[in-house]
Tab-separated table of C-alpha atoms in Angstrom:
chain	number	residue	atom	x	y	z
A	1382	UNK	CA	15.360	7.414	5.451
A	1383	UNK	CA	13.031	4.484	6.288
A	1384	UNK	CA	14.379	1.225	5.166
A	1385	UNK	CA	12.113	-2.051	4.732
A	1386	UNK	CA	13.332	-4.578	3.174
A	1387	UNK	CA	11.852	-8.068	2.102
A	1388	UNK	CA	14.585	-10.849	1.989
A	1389	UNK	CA	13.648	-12.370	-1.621
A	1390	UNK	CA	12.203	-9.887	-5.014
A	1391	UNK	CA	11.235	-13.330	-6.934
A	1392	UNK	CA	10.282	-16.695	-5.315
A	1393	UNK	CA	9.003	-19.763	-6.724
A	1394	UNK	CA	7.824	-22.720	-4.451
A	1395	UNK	CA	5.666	-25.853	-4.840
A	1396	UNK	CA	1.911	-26.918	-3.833
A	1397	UNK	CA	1.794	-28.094	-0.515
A	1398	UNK	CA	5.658	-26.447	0.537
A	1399	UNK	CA	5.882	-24.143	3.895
A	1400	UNK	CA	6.974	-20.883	3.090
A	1401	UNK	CA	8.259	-17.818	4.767
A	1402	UNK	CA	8.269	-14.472	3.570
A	1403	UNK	CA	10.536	-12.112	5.576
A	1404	UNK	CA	10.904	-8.622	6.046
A	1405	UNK	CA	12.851	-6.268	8.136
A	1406	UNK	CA	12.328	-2.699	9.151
A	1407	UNK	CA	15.281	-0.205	10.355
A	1408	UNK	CA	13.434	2.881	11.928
A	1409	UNK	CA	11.881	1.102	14.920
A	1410	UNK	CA	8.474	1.250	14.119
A	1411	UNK	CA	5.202	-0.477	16.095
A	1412	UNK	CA	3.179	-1.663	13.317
A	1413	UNK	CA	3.936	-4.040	10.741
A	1414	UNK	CA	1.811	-5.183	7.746
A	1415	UNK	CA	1.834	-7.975	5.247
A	1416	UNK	CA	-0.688	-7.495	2.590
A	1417	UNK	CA	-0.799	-9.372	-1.487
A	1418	UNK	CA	-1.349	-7.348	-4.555
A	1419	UNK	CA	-3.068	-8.791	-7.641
A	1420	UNK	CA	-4.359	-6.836	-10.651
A	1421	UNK	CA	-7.877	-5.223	-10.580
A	1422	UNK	CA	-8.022	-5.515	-7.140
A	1423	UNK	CA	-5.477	-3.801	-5.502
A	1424	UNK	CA	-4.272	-3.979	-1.934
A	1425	UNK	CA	-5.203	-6.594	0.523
A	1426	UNK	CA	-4.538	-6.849	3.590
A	1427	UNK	CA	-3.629	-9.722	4.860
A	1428	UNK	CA	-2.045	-9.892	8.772
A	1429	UNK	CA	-0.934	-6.598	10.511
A	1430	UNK	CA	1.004	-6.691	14.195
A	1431	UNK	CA	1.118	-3.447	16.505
A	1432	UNK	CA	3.769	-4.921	18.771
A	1433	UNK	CA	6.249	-7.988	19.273
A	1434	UNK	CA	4.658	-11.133	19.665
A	1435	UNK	CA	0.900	-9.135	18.919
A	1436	UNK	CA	-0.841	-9.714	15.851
A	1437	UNK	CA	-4.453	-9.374	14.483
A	1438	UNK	CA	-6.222	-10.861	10.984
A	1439	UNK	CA	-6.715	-8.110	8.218
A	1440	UNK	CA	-8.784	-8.869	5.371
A	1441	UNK	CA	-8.108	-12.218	4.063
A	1442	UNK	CA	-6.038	-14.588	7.042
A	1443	UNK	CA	-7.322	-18.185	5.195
A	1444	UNK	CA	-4.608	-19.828	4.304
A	1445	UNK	CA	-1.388	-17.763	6.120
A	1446	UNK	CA	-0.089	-17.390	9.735
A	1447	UNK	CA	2.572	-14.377	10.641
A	1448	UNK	CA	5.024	-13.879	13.587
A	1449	UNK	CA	6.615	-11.268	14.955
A	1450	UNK	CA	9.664	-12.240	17.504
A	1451	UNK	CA	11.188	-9.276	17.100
A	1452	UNK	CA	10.050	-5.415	16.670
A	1453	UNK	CA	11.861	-5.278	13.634
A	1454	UNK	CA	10.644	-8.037	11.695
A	1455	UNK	CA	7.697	-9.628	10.578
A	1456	UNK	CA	7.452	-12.858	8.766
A	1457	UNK	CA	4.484	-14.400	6.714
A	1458	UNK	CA	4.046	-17.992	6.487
A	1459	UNK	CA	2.226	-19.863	3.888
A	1460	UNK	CA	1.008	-22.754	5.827
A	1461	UNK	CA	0.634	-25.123	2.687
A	1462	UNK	CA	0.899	-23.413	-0.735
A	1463	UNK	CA	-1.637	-23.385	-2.999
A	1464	UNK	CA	-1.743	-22.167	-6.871
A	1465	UNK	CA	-3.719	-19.655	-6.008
A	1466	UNK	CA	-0.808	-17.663	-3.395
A	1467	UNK	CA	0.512	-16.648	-6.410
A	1468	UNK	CA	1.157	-13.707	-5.761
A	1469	UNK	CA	2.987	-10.043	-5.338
A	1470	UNK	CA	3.557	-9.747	-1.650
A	1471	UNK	CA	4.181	-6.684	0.020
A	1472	UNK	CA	5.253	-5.320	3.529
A	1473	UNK	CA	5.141	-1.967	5.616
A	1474	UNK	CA	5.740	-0.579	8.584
A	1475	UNK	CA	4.733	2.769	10.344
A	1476	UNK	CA	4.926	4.383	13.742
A	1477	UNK	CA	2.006	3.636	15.912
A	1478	UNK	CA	-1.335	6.403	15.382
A	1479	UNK	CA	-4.086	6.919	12.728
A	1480	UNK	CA	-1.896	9.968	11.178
A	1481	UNK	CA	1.470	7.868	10.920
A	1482	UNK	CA	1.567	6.915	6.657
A	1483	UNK	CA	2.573	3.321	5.939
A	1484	UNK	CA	6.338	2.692	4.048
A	1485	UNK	CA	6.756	-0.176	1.606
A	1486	UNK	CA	9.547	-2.841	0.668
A	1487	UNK	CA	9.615	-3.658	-2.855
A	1488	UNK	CA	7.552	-6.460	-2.673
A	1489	UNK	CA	8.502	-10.112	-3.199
A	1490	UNK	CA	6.805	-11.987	-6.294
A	1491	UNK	CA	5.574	-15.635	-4.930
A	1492	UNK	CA	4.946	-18.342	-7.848
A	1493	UNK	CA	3.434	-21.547	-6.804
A	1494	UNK	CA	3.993	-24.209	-9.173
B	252	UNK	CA	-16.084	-1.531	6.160
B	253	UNK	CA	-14.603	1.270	4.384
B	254	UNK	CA	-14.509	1.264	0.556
B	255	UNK	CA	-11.821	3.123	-1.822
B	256	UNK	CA	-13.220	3.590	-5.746
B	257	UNK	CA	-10.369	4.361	-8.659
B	258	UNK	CA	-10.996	4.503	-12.215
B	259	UNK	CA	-8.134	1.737	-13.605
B	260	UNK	CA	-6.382	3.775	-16.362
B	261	UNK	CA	-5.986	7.097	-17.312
B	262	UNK	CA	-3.551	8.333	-20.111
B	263	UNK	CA	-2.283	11.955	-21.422
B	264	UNK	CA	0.117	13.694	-23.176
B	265	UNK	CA	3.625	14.816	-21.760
B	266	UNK	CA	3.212	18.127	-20.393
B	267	UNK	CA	-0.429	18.015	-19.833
B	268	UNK	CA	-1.847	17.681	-16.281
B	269	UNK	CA	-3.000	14.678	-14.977
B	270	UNK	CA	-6.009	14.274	-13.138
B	271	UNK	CA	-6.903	11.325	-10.844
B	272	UNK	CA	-9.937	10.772	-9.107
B	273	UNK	CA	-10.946	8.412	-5.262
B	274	UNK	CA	-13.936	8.043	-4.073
B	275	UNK	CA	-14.706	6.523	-0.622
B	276	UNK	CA	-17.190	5.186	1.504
B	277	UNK	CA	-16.381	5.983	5.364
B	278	UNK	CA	-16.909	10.029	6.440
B	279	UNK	CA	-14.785	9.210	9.848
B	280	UNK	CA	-11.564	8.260	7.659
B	281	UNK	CA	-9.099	11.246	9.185
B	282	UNK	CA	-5.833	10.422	6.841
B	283	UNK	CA	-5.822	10.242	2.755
B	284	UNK	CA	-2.779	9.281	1.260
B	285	UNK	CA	-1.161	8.902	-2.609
B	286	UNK	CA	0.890	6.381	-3.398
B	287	UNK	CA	2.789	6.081	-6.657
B	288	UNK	CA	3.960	2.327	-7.680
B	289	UNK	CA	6.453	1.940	-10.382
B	290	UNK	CA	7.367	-1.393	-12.285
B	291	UNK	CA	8.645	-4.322	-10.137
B	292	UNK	CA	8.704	-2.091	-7.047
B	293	UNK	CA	6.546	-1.360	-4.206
B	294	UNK	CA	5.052	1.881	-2.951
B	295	UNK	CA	6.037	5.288	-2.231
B	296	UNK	CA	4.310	7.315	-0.333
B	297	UNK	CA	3.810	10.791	-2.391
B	298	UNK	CA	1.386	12.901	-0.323
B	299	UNK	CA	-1.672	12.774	2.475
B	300	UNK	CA	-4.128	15.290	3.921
B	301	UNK	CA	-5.998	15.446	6.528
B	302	UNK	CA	-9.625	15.528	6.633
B	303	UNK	CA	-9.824	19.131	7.610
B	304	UNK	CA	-8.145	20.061	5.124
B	305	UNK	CA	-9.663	21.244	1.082
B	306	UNK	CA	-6.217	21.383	-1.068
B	307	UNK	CA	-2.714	20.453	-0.363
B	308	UNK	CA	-0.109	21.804	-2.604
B	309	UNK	CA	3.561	20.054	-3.052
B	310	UNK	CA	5.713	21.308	-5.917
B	311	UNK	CA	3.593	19.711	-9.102
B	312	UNK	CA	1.449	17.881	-6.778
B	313	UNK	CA	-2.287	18.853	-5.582
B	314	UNK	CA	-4.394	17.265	-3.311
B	315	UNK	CA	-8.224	18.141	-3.568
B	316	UNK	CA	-10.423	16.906	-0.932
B	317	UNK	CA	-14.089	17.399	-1.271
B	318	UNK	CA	-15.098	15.982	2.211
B	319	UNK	CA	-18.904	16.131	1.597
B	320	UNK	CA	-18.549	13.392	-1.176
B	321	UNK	CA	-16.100	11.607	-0.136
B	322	UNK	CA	-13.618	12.445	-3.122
B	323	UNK	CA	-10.081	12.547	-3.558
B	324	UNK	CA	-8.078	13.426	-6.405
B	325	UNK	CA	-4.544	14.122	-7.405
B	326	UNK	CA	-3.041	16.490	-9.889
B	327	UNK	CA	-0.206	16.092	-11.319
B	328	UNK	CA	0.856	19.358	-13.257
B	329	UNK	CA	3.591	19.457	-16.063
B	330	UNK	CA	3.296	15.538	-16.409
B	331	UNK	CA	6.615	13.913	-17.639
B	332	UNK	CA	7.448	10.366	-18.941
B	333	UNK	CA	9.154	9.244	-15.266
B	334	UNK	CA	5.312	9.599	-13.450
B	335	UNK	CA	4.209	6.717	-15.561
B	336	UNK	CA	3.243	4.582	-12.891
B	337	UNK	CA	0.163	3.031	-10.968
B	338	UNK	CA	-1.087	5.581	-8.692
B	339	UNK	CA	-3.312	4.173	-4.898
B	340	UNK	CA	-5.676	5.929	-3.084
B	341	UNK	CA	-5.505	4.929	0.747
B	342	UNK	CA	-8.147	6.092	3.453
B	343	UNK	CA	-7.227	5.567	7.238
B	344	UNK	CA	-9.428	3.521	9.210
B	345	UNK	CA	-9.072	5.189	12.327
B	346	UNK	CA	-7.285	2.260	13.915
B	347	UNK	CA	-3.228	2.807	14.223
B	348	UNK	CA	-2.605	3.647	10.832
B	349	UNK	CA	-4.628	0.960	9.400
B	350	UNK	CA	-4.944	1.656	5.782
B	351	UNK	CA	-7.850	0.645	2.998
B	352	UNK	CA	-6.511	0.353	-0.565
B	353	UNK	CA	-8.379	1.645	-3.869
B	354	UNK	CA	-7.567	-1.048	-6.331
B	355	UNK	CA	-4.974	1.567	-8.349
B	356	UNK	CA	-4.759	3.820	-11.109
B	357	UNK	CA	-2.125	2.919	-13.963
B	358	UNK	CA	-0.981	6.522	-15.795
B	359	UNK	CA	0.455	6.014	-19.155
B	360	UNK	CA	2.343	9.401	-20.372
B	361	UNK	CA	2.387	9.493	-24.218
B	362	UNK	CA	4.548	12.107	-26.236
């Protein structure tokens, strides 16, 4: 069974602090995604990576950087926090081609205070 | 870009079927995926079809595709207390998996 997990479920930070958001995958998969959820507007996305040390802007980049050192994990920074990261944040992983479905951690809840 | 279109709330009555509706913008989109979302958790992946496809069936779950308009729906037969949930529409986007998100339906199951 495919296992992605994201290190924290509830998170609460400062204006202005660095933060990292990890998250690891277990089934060895190419692409990794970091995207925010907020209500009425569903899914954004916000950095994706189809290899180690690769990755491209999705949607809405302002305001977040990503690396990927490793296959298995993906990590998104928050530069400088702002009020308005507050956020769900979720990540996924799949297997490389347009017919491979995306899998989900649980999502980590980011309040910036 | 492409663009995925959900209706924000639909609610019935335990043991009634549950209908909900995606439209979206880009004919070239090969994959269409469900997801279901329950409280405090993230997504699961319930279903996709492929664009050649009309219907796919999986135990109470049916996937209609109507590829000339661009619209997606998913029925949920027998409907039950444990689907509550929010339910996403996905489209591929033709690069690696690449996904665009409809904004979500929340189902509410009354009894």
């Amino acid at each position: 069974d495919v296992k992605v997990t994201q290190s924290s479920r509830y998170l609460v930070k400062r204006t202005g602090e660095k933060v990292f958001l990890e998250c690891v995958q277990d089934m060895d998969h190419e692409n990794m995604f970091w995207y925010r959820q907020d209500p009425g507007l569903g899914l954004r996305l916000i950095y994706f990576s189809y290899d180690v040390k690769m990755k491209e802007k999705g949607d809405i980049p302002e305001g977040y950087s990503v690396s990927r050192e490793k296959k298995e994990r993906f990590s998104l920074i928050l530069e400088s926090a702002s009020t308005n990261q507050t956020s769900m944040y979720l990540c996924a992983s799949s297997f490389g081609g347009v017919d491979q479905p995306q899998h989900f951690g649980d999502g980590t809840r980011l309040s910036i205070l | 870009g492409e663009d995925v279109e959900q209706s924000l709330f639909l609610s019935v009555r335990e043991g009634d079927s549950s209908v909900i509706n995606c439209t979206y913008t880009d004919s070239s989109s090969t994959y269409l995926y469900w997801y279901k979302q329950e409280p405090g958790a993230g997504l699961q992946l319930l279903t996709y079809i492929f664009s050649n496809m009309d219907m796919k069936q999986d135990q109470r779950l049916t996937v209609l595709l109507n590829k000339k308009d661009k619209h997606l729906s998913l029925r949920i037969a027998d409907t039950q207390t444990g689907d509550s949930a929010i339910y996403f529409c996905a489209a591929s986007t033709g690069t690696a998996s690449k996904l665009t998100f409809g904004t979500g339906t929340r189902l509410q199951v009354t009894l």
